[in-house]
Coordinates of C-alpha atoms and ligand atoms in Angstrom, one line a residue:
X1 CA 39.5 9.5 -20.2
X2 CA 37.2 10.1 -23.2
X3 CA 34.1 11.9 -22.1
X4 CA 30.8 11.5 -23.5
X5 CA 29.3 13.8 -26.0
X6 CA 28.4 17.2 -24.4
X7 CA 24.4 18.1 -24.1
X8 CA 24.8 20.3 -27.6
X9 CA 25.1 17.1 -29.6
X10 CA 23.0 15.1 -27.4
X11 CA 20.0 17.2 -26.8
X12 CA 20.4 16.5 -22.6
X13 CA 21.0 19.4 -20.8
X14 CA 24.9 19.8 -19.8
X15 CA 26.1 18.7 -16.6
X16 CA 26.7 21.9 -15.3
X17 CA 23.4 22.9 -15.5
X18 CA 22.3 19.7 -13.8
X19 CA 24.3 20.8 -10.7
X20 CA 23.0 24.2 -10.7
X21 CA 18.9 23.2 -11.1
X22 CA 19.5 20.1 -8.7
X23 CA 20.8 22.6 -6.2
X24 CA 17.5 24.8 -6.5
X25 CA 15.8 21.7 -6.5
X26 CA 16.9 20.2 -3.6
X27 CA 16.6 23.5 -1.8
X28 CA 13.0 23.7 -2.6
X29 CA 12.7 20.5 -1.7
X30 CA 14.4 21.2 1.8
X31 CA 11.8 24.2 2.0
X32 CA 9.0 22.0 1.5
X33 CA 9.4 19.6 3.9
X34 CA 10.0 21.9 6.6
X35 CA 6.9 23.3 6.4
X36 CA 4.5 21.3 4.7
X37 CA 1.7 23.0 7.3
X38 CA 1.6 26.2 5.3
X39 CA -0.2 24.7 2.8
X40 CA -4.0 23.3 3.2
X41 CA -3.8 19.3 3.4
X42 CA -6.4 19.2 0.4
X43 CA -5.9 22.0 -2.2
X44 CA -8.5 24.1 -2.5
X45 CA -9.4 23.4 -6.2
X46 CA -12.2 22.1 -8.8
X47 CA -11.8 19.5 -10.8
X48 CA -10.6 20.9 -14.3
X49 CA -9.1 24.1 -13.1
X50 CA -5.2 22.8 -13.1
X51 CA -6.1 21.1 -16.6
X52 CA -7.1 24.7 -17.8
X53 CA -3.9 26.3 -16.3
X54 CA -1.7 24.7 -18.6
X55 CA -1.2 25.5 -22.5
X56 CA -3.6 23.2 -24.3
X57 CA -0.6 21.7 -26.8
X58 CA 2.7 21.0 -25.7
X59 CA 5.8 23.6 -27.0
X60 CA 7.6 23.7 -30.2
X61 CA 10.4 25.2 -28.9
X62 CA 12.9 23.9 -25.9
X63 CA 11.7 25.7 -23.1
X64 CA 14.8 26.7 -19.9
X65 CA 14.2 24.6 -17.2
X66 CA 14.3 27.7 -14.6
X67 CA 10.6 28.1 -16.2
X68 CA 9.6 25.2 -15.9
X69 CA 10.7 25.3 -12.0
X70 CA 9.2 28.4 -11.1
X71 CA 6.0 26.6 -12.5
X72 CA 6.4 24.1 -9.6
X73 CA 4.9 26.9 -7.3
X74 CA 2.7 28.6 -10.0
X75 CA 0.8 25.4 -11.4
X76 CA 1.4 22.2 -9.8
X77 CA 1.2 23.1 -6.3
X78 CA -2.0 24.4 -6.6
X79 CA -3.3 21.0 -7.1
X80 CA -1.0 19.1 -4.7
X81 CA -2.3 17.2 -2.0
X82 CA -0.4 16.9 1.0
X83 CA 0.6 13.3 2.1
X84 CA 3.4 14.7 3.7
X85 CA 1.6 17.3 6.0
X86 CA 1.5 16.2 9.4
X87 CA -2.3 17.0 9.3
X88 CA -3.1 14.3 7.1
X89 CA -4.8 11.7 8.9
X90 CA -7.1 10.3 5.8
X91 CA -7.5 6.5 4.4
X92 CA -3.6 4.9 5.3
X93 CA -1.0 8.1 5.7
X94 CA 2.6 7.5 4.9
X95 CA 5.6 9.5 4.4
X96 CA 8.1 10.3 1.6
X97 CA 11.0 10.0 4.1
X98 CA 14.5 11.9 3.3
X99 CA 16.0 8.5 2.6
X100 CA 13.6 7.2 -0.1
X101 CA 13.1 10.5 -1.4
X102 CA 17.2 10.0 -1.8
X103 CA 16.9 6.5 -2.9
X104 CA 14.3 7.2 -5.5
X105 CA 16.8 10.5 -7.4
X106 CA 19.4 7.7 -7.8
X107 CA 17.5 5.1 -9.0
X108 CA 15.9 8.0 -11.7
X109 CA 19.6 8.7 -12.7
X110 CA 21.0 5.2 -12.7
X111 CA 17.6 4.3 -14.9
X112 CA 17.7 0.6 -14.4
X113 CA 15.3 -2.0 -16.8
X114 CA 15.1 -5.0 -14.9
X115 CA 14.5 -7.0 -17.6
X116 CA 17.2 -9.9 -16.7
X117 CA 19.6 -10.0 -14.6
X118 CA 22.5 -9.0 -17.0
X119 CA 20.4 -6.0 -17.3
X120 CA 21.1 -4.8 -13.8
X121 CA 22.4 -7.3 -11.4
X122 CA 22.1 -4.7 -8.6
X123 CA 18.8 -4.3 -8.9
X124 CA 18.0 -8.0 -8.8
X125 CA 20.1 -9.0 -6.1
X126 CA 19.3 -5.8 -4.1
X127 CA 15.4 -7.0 -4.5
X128 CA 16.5 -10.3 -3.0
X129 CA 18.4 -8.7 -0.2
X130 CA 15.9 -6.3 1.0
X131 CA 13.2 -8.6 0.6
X132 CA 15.2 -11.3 2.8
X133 CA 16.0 -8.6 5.4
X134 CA 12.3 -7.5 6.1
X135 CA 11.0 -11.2 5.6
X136 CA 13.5 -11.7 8.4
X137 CA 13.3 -8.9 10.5
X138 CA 9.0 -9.7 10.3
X139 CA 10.3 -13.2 11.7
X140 CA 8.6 -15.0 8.8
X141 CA 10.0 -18.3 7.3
X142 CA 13.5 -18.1 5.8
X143 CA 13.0 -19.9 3.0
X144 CA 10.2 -17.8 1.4
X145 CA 11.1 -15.9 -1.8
X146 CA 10.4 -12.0 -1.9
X147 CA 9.3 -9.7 -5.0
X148 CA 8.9 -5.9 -5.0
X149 CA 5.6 -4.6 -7.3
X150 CA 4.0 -1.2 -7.7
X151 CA 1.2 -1.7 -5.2
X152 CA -0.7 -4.0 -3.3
X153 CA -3.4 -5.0 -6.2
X154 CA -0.3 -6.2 -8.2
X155 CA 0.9 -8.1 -5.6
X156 CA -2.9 -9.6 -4.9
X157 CA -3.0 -10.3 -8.5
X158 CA 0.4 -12.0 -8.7
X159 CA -0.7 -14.2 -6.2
X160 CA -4.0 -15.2 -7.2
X161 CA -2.5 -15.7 -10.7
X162 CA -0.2 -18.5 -8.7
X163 CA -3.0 -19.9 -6.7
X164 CA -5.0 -20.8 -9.6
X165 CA -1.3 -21.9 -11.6
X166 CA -1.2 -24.4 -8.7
X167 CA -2.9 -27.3 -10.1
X168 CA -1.8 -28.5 -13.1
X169 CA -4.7 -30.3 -14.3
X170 CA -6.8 -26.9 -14.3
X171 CA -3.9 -25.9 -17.3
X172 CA -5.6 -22.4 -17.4
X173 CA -2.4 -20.7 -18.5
X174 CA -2.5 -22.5 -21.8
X175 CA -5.9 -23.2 -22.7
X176 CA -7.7 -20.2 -21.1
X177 CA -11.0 -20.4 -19.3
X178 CA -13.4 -19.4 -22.2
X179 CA -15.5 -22.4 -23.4
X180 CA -14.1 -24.7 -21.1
X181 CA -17.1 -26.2 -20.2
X182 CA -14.6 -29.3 -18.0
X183 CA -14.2 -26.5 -15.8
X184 CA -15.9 -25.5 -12.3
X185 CA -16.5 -22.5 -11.3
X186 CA -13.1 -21.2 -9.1
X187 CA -13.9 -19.4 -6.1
X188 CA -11.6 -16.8 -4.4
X189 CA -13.3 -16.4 -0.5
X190 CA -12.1 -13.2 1.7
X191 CA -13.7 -11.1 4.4
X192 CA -16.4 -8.5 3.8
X193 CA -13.7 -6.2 5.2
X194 CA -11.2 -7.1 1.9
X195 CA -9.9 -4.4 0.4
X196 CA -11.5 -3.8 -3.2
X197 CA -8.3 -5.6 -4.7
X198 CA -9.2 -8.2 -4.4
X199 CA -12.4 -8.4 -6.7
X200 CA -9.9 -6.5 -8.8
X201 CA -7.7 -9.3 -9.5
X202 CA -10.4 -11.5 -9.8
X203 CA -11.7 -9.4 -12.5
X204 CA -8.6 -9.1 -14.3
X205 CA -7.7 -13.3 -13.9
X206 CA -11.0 -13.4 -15.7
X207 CA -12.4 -15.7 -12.5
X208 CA -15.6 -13.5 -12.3
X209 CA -16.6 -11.2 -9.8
X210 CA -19.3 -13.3 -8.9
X211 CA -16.4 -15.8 -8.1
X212 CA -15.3 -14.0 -5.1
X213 CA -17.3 -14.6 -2.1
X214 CA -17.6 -12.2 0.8
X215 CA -17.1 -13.9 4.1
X216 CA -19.0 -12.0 6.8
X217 CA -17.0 -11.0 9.9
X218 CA -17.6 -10.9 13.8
X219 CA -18.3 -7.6 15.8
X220 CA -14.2 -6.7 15.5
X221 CA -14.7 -7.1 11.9
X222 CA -13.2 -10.2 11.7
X223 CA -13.6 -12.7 9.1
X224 CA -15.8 -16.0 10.6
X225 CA -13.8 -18.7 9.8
X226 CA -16.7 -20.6 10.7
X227 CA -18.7 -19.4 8.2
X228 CA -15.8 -19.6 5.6
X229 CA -15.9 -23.3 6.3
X230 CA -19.1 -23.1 5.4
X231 CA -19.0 -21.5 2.5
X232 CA -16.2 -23.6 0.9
X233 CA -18.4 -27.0 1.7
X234 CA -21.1 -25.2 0.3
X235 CA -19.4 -24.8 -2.7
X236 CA -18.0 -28.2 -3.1
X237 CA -21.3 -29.5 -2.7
X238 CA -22.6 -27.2 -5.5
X239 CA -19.7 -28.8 -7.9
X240 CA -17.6 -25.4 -7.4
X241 CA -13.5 -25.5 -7.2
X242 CA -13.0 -23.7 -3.6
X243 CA -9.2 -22.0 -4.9
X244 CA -7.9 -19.5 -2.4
X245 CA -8.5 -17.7 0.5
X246 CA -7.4 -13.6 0.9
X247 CA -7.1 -13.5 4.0
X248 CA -6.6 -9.4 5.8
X249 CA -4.0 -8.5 8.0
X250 CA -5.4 -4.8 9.1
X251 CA -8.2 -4.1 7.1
X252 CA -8.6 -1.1 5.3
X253 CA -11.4 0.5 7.1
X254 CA -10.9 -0.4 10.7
X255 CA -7.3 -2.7 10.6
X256 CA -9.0 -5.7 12.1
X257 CA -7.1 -9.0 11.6
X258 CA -8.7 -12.1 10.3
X259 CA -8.1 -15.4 12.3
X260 CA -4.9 -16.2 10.3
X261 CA -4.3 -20.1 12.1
X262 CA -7.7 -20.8 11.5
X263 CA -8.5 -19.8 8.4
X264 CA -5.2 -21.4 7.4
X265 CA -6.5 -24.8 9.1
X266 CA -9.4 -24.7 6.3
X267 CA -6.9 -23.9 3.6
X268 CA -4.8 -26.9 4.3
X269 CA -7.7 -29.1 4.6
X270 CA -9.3 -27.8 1.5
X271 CA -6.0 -27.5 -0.3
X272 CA -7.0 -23.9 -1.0
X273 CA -4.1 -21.3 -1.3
X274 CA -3.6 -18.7 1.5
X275 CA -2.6 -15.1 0.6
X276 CA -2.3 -12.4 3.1
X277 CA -3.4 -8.8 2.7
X278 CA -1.1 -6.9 4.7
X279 CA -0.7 -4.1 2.6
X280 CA -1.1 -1.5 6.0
X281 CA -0.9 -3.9 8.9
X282 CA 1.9 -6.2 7.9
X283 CA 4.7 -4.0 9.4
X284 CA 3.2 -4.8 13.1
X285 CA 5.6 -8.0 12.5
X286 CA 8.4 -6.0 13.1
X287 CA 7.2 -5.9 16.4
X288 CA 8.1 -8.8 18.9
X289 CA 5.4 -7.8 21.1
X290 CA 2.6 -8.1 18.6
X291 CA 3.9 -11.1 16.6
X292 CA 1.3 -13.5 18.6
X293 CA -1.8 -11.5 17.5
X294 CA -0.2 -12.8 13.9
X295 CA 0.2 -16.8 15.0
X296 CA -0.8 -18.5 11.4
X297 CA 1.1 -16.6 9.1
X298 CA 4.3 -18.0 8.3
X299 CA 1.5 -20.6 7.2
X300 CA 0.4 -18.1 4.5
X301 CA 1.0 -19.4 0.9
X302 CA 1.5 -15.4 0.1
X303 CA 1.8 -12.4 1.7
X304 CA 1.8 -8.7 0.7
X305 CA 3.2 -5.9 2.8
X306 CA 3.2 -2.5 1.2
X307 CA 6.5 -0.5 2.6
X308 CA 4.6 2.9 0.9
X309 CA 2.0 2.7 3.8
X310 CA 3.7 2.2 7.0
X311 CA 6.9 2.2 6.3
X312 CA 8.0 5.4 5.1
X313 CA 9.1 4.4 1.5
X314 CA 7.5 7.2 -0.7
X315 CA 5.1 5.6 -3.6
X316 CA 5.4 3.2 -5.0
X317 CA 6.7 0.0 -3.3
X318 CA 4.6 -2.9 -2.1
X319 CA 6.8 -6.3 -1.5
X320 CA 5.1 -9.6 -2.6
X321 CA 6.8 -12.9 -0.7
X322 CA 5.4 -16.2 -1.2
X323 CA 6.5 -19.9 -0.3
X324 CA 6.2 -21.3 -4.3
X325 CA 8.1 -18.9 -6.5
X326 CA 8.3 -22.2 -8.1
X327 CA 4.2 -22.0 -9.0
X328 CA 4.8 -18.4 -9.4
X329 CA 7.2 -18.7 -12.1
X330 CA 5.1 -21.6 -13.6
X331 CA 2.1 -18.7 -14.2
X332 CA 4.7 -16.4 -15.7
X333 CA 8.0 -17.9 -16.8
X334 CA 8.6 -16.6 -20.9
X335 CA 11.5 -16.3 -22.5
X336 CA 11.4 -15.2 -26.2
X337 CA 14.1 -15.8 -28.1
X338 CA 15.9 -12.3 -28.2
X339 CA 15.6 -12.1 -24.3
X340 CA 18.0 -15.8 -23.9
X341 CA 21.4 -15.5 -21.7
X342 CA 24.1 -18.0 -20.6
X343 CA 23.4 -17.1 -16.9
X344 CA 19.9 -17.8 -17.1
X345 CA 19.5 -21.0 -15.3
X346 CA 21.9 -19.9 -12.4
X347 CA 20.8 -15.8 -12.1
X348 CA 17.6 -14.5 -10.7
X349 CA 15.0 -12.9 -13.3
X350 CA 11.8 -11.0 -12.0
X351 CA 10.3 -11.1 -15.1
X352 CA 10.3 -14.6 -15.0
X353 CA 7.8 -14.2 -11.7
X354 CA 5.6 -11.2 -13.5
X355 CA 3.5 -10.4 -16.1
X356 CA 5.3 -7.1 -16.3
X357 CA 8.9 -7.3 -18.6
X358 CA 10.3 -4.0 -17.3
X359 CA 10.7 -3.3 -13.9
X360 CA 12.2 -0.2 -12.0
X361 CA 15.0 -0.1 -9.4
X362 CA 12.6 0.0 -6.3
X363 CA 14.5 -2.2 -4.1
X364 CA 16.9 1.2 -3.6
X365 CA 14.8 3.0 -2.3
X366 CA 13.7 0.6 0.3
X367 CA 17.6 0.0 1.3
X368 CA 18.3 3.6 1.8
X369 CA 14.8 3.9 4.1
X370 CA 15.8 0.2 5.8
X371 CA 19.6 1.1 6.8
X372 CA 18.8 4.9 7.5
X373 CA 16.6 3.9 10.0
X374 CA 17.3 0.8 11.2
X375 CA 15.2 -2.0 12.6
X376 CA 14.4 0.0 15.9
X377 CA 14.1 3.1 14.3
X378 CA 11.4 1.8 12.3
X379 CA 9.9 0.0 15.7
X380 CA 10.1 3.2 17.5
X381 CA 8.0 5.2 14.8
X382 CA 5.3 2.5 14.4
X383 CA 4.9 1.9 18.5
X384 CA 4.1 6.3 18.7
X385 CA 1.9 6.0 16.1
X386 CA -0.1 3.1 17.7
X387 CA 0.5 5.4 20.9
X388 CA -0.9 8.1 19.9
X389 CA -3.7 6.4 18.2
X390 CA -4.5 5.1 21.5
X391 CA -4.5 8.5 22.8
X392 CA -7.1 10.1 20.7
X393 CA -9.5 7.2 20.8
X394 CA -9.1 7.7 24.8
X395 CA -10.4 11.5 23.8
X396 CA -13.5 10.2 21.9
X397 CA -14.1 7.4 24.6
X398 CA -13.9 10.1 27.6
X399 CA -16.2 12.7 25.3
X400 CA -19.7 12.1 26.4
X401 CA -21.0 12.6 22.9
X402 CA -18.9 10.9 21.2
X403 CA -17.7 7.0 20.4
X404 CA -15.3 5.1 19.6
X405 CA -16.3 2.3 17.0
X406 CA -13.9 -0.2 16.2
X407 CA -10.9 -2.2 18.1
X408 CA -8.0 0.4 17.7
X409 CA -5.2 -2.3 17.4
X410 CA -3.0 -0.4 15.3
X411 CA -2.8 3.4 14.3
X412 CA -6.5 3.7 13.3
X413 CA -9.6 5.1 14.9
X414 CA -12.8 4.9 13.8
X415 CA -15.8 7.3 15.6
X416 CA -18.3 8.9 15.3
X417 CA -20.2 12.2 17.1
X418 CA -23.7 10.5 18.5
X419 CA -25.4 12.9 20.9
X420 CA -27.0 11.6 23.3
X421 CA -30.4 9.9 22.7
X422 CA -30.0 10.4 18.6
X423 CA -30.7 6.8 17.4
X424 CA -31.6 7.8 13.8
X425 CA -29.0 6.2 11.7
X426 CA -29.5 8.6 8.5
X427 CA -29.1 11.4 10.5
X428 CA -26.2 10.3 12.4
X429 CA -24.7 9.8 8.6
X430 CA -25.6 13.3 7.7
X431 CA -24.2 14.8 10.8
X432 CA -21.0 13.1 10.4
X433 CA -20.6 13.6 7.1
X434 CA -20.9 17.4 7.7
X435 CA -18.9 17.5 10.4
X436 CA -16.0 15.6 8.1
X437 CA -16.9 18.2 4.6
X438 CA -16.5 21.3 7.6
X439 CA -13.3 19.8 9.1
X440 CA -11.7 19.1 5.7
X441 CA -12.2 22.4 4.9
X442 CA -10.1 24.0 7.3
X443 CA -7.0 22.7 5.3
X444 CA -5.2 21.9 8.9
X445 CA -6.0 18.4 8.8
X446 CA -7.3 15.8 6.1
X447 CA -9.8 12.7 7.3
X448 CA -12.0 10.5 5.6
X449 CA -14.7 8.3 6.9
X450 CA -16.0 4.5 5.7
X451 CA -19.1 2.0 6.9
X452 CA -19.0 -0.1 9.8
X453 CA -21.8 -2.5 10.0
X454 CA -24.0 -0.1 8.4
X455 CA -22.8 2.7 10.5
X456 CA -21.4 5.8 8.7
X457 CA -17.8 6.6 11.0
X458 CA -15.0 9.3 11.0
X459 CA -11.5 7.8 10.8
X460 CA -8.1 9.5 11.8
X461 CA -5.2 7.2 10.7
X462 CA -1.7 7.8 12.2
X463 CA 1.4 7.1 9.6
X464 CA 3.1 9.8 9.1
X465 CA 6.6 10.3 10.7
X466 CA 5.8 14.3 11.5
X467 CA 2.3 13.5 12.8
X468 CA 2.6 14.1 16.8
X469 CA 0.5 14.7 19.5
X470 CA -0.4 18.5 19.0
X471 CA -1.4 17.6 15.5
X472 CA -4.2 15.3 16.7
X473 CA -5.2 17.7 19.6
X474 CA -5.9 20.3 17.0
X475 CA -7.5 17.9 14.7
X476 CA -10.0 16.7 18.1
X477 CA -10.9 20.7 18.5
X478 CA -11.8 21.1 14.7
X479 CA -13.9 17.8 15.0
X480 CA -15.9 19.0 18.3
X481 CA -16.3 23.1 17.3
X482 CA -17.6 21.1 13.9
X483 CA -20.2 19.1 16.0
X484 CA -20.8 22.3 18.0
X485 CA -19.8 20.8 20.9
X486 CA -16.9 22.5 22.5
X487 CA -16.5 20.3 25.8
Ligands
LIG1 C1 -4.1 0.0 0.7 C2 -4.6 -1.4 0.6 C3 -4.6 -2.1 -0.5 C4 -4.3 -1.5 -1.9 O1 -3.0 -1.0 -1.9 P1 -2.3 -0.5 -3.3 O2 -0.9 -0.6 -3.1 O3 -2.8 0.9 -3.5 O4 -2.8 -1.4 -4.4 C5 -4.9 -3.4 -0.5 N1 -5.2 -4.0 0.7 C6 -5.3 -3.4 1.8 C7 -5.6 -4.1 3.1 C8 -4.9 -2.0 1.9 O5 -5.0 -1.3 3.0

């Protein structure tokens, strides 16, 4: 067997050093994640003071990769913060779990460029599969077609990109929608609770941020879907084209869930197109006992679910499905010349469904996380972290000076300390907001906070897999010495 040129002519490093630096790797690795609690969640740094650590220019000269190593612990993990600690409870926590930390080395070494599918068959079948396997396991409709993107906004993007593909006539993909004065103003409708993708996309489709209309929700911080019919008459009365609803499946701040079958009876009326935010919440589906709260959404036109929240899968991986790939393709679908094959018509090309060409070998990560766990090892994880959720918001609840001040219907609680008799809401802001800076600061635990109806509250999200009981407990004590208020 003829081997290929050793690193001296290549300029690689040989494979005997590979072994040797993949070993010390791995071991440091191992170290790590043992013990991510003896570093602070947040580092304790200023902005600019890891950019003034390194040499200004890069070096001339190859430099040993032992040096680069031992700069690991000198330089970068200084300015590291800690998803992976058990003490971080901020915004959505997830976990770079062994398996996709496994999955992602070999998809760095196999370096597929998902181009076509002559250009790595694996990874475009593999995307299929995987895709199709959670689609199922979620119990959502068979036929719908699934995509894996970087993050959530892609996937939001994608969609709205198909939603406004959708009718012909509007023939935005070849003619634009500068100077177009035969066109209406198209209006993308979603909850005041929506994540900030979704103006994003809206922004970048070159629909106007004006365009997207903020829906306002009920005391559980669901969208009205009253008020969204309303809106969307409105509209058409005003001469505007009502084109999709984003409708959220947990919500960012407090994981409420919008009224999925109703709002999708407006969007069938109105022939508007239905794409679900799910980027945190989605993986709920997975759990038979919960699928009713979700009744409506096998209606959905799209639907993202982002397996780097909830699901273990280290960043990035958020999985787009949606029931028109055919539209989907019809907003993307180019094929220059020098990218034609024989096997196009019959084999499956993402880039046809993108408006990204490249695209990395994602789907193996999410295989090793999906068969190392299995379908109840992933339902046993997400039912203790919605336990334990429940479990701390029964600490705030009991606490006399305390509240609890949202539904907690998944792993999120939002509170807030409110002392007896303090009504002021500035104050209550200010007290909270030092009470978070002074709890943060103790580098055991990591939350962050967001508005609720005006209201400034604390929130402690549950996601990662070595989050337990004793990490909350401690994170409870830190809160209420914070507040001064021990009991
Ligand atoms: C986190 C989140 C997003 C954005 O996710 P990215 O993958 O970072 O783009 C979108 N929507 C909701 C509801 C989220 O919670």
């Amino acid at each position: 067997m003829r081997r290929t040129p050793q690193a001296a002519d290549t300029g690689d490093l040989p494979l005997d050093d590979f072994q040797q630096h993949a070993d010390t790797l791995v071991r440091w690795i191992s170290a790590y994640l043992e013990t991510p609690e003896r570093y602070p969640v947040l580092p304790r740094i200023a902005p600019g003071d890891l950019g003034r650590a390194l040499p200004s220019r890069m070096p001339d000269a190859p430099e040993p990769l032992s040096a680069i190593i031992a700069d690991l612990d000198r330089v970068i993990m200084p300015g590291v913060t800690h998803w992976n600690h058990p003490g971080f409870l901020a915004y959505f926590a997830n976990t770079a779990s062994v398996p996709g930390i496994l999955g992602e080395l070999v998809s760095a070494a196999l370096n597929q460029v998902g181009i076509l599918w002559r250009t790595s068959p694996a990874l475009a079948e593999l995307e299929q599969t995987t895709t199709a396997w959670l689609r199922d396991a979620m119990a959502l409709p068979g036929d719908w077609f699934g995509m894996i993107t970087d993050t959530a906004s892609t996937s939001t993007l994608l969609a709205l990109a198909a939603a406004r593909e959708r009718d012909p006539a509007l023939d935005i993909r070849e003619r634009g929608m500068a100077g177009r004065p035969d066109l209406p103003r198209l209006r993308v409708y979603c909850s005041e609770q929506a994540h900030s993708s979704v103006d994003k996309a809206a922004i970048t489709l070159g629909l106007g941020h004006a365009n997207v209309v903020r829906i306002p929700t009920d005391d559980a911080f669901r969208m009205r879907a009253d008020l969204l019919d309303a809106a969307i008459r409105a509209d058409r009365a005003a001469g505007m084209r009502p084109l999709a609803v984003v409708a959220t499946l947990g919500t960012t701040s407090s994981t409420a869930v919008d009224p999925l079958g109703d709002i999708a009876d407006v969007c069938t009326r109105e022939g508007m197109w239905l794409h679900v935010d799910a980027a945190y919440g989605g993986v709920l589906a997975l759990l038979p006992e919960r699928r009713r709260e979700f009744t409506g959404l096998g209606r959905a036109d799209s639907l993202v679910v982002n397996p780097h929240k909830w699901l273990f899968t280290p960043m990035d991986c958020s999985v787009l499905w949606t029931q028109h790939p055919d539209v989907l393709r019809r907003a993307f679908s180019l094929t220059p010349e020098y990218l034609r094959t024989s096997e196009q018509d019959v084999a499956l090309t993402y880039s046809d469904y993108s408006f990204q060409l490249g695209r990395r070998f994602r789907a193996l990560k999410l295989w090793f996380v999906l068969r190392a766990f299995g379908l109840e090892g992933l339902r046993s994880r997400i039912r203790h972290h919605c336990a334990l959720a429940q479990r701390f918001a029964a600490w705030v609840t009991q606490a006399s000076n305390w509240e609890v001040l949202a539904p907690v219907g998944m792993s999120v609680v939002c509170f807030r300390y409110h002392p007896t008799g303090a009504s002021d809401e500035g104050a209550l802001e200010r007290v909270n907001a030092a009470i978070l800076e002074r709890v943060n600061a103790s580098g055991r635990v990591f939350l962050s906070h967001t508005k609720l109806a005006g209201r400034y509250v604390l929130r402690v999200a549950v996601g990662n897999l070595r989050t337990e009981e004793a990490h909350l407990a401690e994170a409870w004590r830190l809160l209420r010495e914070s507040a001064g208020d021990p009991d």
